[in-house]
PDB file of C-alpha atoms in Angstrom:
ATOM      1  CA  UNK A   5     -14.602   7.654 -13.271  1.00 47.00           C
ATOM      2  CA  UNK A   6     -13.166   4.300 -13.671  1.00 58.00           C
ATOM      3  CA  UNK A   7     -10.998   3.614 -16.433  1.00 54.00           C
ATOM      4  CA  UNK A   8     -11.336   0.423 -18.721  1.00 63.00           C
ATOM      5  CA  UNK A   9      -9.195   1.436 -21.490  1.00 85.00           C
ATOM      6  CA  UNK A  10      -5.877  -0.616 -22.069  1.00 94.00           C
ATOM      7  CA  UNK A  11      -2.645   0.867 -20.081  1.00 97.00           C
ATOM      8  CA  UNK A  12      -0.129   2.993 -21.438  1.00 96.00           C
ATOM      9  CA  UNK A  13       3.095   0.613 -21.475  1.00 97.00           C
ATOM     10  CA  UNK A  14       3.586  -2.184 -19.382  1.00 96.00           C
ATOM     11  CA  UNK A  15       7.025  -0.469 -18.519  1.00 95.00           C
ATOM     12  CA  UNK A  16       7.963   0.580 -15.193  1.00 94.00           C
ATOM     13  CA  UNK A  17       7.676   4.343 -15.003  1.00 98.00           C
ATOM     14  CA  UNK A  18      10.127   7.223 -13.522  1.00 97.00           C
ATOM     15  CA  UNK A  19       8.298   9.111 -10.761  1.00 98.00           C
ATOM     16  CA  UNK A  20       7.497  12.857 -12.220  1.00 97.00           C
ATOM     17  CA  UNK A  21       4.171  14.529 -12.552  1.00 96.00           C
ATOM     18  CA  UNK A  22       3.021  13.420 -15.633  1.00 97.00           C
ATOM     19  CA  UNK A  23       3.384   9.496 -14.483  1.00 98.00           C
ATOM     20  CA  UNK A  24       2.151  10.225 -11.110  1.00 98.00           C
ATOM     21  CA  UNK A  25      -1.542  11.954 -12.393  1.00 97.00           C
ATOM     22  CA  UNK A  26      -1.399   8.974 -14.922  1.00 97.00           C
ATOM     23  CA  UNK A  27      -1.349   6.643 -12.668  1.00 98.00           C
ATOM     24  CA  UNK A  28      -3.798   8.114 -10.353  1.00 97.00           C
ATOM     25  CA  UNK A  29      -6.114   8.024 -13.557  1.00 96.00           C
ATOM     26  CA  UNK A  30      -5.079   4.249 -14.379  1.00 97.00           C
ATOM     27  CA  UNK A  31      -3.491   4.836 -17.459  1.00 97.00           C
ATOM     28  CA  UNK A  32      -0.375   3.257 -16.217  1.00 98.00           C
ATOM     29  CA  UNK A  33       0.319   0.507 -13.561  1.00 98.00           C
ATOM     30  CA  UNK A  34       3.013   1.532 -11.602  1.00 98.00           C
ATOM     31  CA  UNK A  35       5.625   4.073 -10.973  1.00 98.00           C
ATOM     32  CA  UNK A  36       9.315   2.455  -9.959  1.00 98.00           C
ATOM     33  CA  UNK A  37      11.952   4.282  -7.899  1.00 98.00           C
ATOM     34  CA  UNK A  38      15.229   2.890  -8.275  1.00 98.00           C
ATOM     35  CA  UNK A  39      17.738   2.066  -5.566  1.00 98.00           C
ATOM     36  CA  UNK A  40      15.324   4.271  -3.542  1.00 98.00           C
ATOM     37  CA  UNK A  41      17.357   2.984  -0.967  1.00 98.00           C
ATOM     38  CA  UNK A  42      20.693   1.495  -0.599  1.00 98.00           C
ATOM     39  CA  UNK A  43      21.730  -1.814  -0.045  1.00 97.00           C
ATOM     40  CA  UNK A  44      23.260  -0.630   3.448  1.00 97.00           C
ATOM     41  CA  UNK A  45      20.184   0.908   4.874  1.00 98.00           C
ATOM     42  CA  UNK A  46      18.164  -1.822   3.524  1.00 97.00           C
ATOM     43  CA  UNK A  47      20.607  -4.386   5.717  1.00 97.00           C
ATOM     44  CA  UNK A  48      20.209  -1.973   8.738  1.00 97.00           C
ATOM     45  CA  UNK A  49      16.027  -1.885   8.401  1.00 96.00           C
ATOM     46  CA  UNK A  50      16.388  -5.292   8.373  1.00 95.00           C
ATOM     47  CA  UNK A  51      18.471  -5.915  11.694  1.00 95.00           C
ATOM     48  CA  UNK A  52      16.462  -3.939  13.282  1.00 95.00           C
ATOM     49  CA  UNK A  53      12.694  -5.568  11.717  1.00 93.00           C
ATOM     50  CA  UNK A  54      14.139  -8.963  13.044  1.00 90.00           C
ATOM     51  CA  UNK A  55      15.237  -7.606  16.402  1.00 90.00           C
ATOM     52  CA  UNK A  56      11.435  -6.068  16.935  1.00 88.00           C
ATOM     53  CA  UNK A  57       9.607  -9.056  15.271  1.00 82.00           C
ATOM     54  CA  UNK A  58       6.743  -9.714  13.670  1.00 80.00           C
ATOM     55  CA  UNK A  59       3.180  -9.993  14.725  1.00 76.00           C
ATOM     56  CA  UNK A  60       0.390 -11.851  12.413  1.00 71.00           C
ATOM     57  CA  UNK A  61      -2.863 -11.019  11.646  1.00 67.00           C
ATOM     58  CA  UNK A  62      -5.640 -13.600  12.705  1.00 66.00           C
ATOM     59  CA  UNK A  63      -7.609 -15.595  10.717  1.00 64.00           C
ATOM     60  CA  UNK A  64      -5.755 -14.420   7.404  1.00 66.00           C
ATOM     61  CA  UNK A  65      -3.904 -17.486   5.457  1.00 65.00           C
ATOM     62  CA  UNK A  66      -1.800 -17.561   4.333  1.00 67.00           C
ATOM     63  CA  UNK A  67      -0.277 -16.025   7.077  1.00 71.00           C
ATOM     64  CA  UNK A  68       0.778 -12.380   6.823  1.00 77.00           C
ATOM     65  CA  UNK A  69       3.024 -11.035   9.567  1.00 83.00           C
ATOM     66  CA  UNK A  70       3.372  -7.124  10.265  1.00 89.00           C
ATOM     67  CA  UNK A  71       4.937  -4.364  12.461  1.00 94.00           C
ATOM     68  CA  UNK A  72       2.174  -1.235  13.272  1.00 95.00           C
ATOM     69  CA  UNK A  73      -1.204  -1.476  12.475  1.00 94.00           C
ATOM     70  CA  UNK A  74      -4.049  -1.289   9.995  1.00 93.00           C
ATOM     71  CA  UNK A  75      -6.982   1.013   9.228  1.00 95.00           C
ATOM     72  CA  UNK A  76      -9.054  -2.471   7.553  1.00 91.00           C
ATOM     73  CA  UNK A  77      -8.358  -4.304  10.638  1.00 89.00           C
ATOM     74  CA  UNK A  78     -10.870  -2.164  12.779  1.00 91.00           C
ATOM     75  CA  UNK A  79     -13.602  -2.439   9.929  1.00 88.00           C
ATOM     76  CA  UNK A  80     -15.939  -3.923  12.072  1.00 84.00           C
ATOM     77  CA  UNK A  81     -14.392  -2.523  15.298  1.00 87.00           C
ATOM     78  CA  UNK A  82     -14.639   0.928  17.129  1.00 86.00           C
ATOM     79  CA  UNK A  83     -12.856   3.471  15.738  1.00 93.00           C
ATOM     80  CA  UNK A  84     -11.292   4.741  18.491  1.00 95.00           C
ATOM     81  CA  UNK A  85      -9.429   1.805  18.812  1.00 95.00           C
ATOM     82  CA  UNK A  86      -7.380   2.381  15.735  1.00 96.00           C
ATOM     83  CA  UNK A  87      -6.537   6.263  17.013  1.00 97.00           C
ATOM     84  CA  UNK A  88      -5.535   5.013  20.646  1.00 97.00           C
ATOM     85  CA  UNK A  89      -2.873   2.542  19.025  1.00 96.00           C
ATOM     86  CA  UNK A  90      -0.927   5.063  16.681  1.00 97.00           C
ATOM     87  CA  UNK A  91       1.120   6.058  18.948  1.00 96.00           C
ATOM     88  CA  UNK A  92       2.355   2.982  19.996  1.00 96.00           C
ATOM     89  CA  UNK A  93       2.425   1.756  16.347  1.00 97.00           C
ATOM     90  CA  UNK A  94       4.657   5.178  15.213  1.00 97.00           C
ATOM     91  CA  UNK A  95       6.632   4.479  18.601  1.00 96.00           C
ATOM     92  CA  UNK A  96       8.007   1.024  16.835  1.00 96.00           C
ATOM     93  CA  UNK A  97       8.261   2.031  13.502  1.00 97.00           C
ATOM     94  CA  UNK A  98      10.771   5.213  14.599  1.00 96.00           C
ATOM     95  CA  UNK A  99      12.713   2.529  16.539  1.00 95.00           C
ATOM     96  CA  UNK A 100      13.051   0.388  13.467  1.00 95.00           C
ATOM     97  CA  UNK A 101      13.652   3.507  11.074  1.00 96.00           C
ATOM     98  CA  UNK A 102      16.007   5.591  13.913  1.00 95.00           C
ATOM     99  CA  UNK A 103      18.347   2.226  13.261  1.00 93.00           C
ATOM    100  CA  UNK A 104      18.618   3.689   9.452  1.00 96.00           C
ATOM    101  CA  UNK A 105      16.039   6.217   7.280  1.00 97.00           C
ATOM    102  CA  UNK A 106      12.607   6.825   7.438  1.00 98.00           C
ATOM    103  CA  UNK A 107      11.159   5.776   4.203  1.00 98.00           C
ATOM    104  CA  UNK A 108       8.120   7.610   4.461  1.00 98.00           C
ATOM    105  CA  UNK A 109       9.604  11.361   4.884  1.00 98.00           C
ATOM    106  CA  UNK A 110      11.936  10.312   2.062  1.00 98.00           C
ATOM    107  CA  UNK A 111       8.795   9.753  -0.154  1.00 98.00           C
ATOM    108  CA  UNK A 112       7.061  12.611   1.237  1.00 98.00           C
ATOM    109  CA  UNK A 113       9.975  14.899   0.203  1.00 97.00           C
ATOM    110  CA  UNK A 114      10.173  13.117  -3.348  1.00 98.00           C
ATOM    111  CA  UNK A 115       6.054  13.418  -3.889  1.00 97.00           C
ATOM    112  CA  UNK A 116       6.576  17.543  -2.552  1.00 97.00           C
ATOM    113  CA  UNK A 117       9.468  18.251  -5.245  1.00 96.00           C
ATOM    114  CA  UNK A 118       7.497  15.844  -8.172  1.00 95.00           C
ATOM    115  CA  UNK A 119       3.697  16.180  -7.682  1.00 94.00           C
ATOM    116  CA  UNK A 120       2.406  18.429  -4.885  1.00 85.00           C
ATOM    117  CA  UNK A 121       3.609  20.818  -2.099  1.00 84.00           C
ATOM    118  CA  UNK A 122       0.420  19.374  -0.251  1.00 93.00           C
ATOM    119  CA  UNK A 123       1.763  15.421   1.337  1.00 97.00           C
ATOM    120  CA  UNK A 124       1.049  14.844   4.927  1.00 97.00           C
ATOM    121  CA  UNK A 125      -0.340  11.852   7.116  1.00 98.00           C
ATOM    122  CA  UNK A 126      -3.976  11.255   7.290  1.00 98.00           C
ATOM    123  CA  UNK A 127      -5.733  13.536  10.111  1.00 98.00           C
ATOM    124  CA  UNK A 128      -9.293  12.272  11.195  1.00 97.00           C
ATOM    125  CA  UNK A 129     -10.293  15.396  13.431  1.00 96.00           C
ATOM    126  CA  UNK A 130      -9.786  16.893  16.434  1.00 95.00           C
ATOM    127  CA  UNK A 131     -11.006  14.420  18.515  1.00 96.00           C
ATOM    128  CA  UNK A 132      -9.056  10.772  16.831  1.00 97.00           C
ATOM    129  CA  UNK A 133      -6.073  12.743  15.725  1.00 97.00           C
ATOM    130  CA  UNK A 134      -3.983  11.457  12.721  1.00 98.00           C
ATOM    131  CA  UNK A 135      -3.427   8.143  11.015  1.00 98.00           C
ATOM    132  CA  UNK A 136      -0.495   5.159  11.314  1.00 98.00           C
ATOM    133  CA  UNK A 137       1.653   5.316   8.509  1.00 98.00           C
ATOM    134  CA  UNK A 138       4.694   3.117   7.540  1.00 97.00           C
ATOM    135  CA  UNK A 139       3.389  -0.916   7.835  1.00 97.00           C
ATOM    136  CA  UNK A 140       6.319  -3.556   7.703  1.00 96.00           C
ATOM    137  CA  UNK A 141       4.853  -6.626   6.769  1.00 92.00           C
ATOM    138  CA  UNK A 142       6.072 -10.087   5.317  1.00 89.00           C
ATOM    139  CA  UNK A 143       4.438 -11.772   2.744  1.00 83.00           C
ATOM    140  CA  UNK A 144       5.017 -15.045   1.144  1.00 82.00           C
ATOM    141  CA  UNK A 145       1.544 -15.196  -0.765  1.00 86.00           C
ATOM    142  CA  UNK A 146      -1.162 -12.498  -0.757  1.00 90.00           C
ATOM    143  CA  UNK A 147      -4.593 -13.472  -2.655  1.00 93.00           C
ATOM    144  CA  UNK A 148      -6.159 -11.553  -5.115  1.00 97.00           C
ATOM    145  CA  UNK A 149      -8.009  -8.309  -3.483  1.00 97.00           C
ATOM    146  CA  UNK A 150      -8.107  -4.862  -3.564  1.00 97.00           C
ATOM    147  CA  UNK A 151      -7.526  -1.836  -1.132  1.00 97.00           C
ATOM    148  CA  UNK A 152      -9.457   1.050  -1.267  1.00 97.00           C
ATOM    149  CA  UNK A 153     -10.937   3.513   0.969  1.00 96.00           C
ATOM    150  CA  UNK A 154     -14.289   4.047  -0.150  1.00 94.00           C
ATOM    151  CA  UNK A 155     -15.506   0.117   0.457  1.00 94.00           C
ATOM    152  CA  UNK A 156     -12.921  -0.106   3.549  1.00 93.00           C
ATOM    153  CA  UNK A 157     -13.146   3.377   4.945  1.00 94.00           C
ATOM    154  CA  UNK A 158     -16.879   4.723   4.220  1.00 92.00           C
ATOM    155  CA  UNK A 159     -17.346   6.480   7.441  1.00 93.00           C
ATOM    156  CA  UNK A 160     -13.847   7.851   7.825  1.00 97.00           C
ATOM    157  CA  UNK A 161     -11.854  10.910   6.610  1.00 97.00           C
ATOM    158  CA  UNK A 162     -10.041   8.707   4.581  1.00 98.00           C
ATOM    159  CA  UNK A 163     -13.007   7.671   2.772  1.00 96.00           C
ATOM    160  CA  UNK A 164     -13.720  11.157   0.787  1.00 97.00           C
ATOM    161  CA  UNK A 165     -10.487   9.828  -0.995  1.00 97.00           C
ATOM    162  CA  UNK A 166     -11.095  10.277  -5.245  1.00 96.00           C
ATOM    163  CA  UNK A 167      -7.735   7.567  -6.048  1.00 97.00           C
ATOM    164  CA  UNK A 168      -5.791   5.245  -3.870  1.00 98.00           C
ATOM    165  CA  UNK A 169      -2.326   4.066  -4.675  1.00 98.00           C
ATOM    166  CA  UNK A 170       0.151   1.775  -2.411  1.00 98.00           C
ATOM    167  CA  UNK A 171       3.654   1.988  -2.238  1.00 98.00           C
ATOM    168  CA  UNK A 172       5.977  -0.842  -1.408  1.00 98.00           C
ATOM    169  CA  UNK A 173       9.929  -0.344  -0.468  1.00 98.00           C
ATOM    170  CA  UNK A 174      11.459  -3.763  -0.662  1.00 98.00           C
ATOM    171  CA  UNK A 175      13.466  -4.101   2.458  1.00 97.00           C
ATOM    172  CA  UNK A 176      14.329  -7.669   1.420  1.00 96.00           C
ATOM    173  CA  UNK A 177      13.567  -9.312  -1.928  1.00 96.00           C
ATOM    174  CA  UNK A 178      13.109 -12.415  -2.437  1.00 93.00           C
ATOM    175  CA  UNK A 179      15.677 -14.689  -4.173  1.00 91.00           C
ATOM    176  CA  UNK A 180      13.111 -16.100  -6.722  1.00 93.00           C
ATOM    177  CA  UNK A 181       9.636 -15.641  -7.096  1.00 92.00           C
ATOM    178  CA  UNK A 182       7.686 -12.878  -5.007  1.00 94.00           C
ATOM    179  CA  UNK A 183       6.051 -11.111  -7.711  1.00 96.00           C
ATOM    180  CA  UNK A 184       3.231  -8.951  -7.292  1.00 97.00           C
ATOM    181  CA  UNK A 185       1.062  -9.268 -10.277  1.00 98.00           C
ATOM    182  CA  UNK A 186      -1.579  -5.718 -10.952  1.00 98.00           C
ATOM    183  CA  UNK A 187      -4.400  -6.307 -13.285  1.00 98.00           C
ATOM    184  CA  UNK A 188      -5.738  -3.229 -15.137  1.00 97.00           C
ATOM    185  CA  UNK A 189      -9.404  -4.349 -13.508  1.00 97.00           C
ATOM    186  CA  UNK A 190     -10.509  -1.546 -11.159  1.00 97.00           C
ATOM    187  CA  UNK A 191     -12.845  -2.532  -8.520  1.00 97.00           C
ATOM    188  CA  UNK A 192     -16.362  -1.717  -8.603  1.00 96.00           C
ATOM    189  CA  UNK A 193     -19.233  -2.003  -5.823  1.00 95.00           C
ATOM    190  CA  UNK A 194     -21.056  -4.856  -7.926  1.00 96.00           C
ATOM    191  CA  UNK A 195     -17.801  -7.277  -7.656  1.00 96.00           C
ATOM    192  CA  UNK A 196     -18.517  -7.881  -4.062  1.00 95.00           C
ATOM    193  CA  UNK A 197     -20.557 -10.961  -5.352  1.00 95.00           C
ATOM    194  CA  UNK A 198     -17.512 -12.352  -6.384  1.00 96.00           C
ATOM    195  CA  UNK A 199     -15.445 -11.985  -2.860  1.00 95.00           C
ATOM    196  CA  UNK A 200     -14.215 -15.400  -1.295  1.00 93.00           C
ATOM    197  CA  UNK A 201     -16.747 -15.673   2.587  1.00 92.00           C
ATOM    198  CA  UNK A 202     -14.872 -15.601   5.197  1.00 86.00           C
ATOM    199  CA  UNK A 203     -11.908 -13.940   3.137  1.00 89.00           C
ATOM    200  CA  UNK A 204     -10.346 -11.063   1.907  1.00 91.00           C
ATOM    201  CA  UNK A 205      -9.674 -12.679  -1.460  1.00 95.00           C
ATOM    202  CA  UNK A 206     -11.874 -12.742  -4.671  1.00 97.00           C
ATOM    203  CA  UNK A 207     -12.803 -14.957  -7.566  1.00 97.00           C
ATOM    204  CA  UNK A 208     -10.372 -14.949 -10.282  1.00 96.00           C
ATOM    205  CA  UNK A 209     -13.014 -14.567 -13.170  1.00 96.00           C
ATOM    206  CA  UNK A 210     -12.752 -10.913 -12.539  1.00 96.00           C
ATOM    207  CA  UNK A 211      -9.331 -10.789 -13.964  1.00 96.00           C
ATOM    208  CA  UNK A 212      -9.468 -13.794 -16.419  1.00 95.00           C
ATOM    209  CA  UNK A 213      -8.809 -11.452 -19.451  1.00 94.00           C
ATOM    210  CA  UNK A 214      -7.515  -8.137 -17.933  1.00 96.00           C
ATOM    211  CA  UNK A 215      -4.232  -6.797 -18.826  1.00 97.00           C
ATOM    212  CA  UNK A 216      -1.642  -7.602 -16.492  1.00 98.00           C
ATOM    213  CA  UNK A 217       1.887  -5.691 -14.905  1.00 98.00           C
ATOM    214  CA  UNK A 218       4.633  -7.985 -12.789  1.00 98.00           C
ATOM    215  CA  UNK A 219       5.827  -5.799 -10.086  1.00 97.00           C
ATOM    216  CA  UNK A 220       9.660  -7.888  -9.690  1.00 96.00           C
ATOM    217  CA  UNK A 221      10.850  -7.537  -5.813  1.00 97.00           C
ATOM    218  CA  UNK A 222      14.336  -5.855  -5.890  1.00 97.00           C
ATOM    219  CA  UNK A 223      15.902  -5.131  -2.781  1.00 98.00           C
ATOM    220  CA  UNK A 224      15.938  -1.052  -2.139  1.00 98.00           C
ATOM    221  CA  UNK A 225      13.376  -0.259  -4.939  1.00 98.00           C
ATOM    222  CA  UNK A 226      10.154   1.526  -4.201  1.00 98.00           C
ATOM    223  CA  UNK A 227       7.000   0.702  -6.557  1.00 98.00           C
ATOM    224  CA  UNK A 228       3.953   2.307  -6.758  1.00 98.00           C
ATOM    225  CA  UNK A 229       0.921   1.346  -8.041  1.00 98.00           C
ATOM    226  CA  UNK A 230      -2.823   1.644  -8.179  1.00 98.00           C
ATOM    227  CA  UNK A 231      -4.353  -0.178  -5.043  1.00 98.00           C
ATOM    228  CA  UNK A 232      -7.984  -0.058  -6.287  1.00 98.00           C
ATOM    229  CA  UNK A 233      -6.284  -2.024  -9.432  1.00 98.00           C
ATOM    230  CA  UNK A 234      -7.243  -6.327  -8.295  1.00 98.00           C
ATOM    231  CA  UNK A 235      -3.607  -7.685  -7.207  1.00 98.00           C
ATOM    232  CA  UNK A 236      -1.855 -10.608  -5.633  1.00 97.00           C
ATOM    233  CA  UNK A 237       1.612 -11.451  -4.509  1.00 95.00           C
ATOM    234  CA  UNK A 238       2.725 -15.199  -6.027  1.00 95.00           C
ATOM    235  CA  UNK A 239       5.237 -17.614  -3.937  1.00 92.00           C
ATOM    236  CA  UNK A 240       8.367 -16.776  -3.515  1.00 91.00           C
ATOM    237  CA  UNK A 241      12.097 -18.842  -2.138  1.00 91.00           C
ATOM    238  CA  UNK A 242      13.131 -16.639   0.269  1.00 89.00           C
ATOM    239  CA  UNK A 243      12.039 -13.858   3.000  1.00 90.00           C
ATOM    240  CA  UNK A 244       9.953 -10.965   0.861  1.00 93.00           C
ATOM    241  CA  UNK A 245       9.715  -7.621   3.901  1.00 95.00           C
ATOM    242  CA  UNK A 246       8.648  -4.343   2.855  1.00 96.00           C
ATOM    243  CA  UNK A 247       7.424  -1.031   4.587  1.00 97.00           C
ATOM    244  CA  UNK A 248       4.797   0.526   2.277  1.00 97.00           C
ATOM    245  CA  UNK A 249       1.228   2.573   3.128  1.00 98.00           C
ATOM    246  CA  UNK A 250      -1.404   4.374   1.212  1.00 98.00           C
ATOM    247  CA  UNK A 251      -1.370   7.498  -0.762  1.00 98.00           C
ATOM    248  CA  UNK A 252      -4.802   8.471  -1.312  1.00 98.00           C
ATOM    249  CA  UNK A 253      -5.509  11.844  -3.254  1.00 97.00           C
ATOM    250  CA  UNK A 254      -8.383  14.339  -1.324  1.00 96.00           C
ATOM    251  CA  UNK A 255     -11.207  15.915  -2.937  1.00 95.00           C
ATOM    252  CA  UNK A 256      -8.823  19.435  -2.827  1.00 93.00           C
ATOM    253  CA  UNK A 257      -5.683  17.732  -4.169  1.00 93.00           C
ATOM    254  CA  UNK A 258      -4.153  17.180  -1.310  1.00 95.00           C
ATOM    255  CA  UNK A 259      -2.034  13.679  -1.069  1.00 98.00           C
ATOM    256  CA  UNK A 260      -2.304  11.936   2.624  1.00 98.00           C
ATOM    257  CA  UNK A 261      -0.252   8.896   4.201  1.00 98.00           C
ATOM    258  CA  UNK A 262      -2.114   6.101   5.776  1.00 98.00           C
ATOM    259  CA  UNK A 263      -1.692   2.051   6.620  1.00 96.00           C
TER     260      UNK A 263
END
């Protein structure tokens, strides 16, 4: 059931249980791990995201460049597609990741000790295997959208998902600006009407008087936060990476990875 009623706090929150179900439940906007990782590891990640490079996704401005690959890209594509590039998309990010940590199984081991002994990447079946988790992408500007499984995903495992957050590690920050703004508006099958043709975006009437959290890029933090929740990321001076995928929360409980 979607929640309308005002958040919480607009405060960052500490990851724990309590926070974590509450933000599953939109009561709160996002969950903020501190010097998740250090300002060392963060410089390593980095040398080795330039030395790989980025691709960018077509017909998306403004232009949004990425490392691995996404479930929404193969929408409108076969499936199988998706499942026959993991490998090769998990095969760069443990070269970028070998050069340092893996975020992801940091995150995994934090969400095990906090919320649930059940985290693993997304499995499909027998036949497509599991999910891609662990997207590096740079954004200057993202428009306002959503993410969530049950408009992207209907005919996938990943669909039967009940709440959908994102998390973002900030590899590099940038020096002003960057901010990605959540608005405690939850998307709902009617505001398709109001999507952008041609785009992923959406009409900002939606938001107009909905409450609103700035998420403030700082190099090393992780931030979590409620990707069924409208968003945006505004302009920023300066390069603005992150690694980041889905947590989406199964019918049973359990918590599964995907990008």
């Amino acid at each position: 059931m979607l929640r309308a009623t005002k958040w919480q706090t607009l405060n960052d929150c500490e990851m724990n249980q309590q926070n974590f179900q509450a933000l599953l439940r939109n009561e709160i906007p996002s969950i903020r791990i501190s010097k998740f990782a250090s300002s060392e590891e963060c410089h390593k990640l980095a040398l080795a995201i330039e030395k790989v490079g980025f691709n960018f996704y077509k017909n998306v401005e403004p232009p949004i460049g990425r490392i691995g690959i996404t479930q929404f890209e193969y929408i409108k594509r076969d499936k199988r597609g998706y499942f026959d590039a993991v490998e090769k998309a998990n095969k760069t990010y443990n070269q970028v990741t070998s050069l340092s940590f893996d975020p992801l199984k940091r995150l995994a081991t934090i969400l095990r000790q906090n919320v649930s002994s059940q985290v693993q990447i997304a499995y499909e079946n027998e036949a497509y295997g599991y999910y891609f988790a662990g997207l590096i992408r740079q954004i200057n500007v993202a428009l306002l959208h959503i993410d969530f499984a049950g408009l992207d995903a209907p005919n996938w495992v990943i669909g039967n998902i009940t709440s959908q957050l994102v998390w973002n590690l900030y590899i590099k920050a940038p020096s002003q600006g960057g901010v990605c703004k959540v608005y405690n508006r939850q998307w709902q099958p009617e505001d398709e009407k109001y999507k952008t043709p041609g785009s992923y975006g959406y009409d900002r009437s939606l938001i107009a008087t909905s409450e609103v959290k700035h998420n403030i890029p700082l190099t090393g933090d992780l931030v979590i936060f409620n990707s069924r929740n409208f968003h945006e990321v505004l302009p920023g001076i300066g390069e603005r990476i992150t690694i980041n995928s889905f947590i989406g929360k199964m019918p049973g409980g359990d918590l599964v990875f995907w990008s």
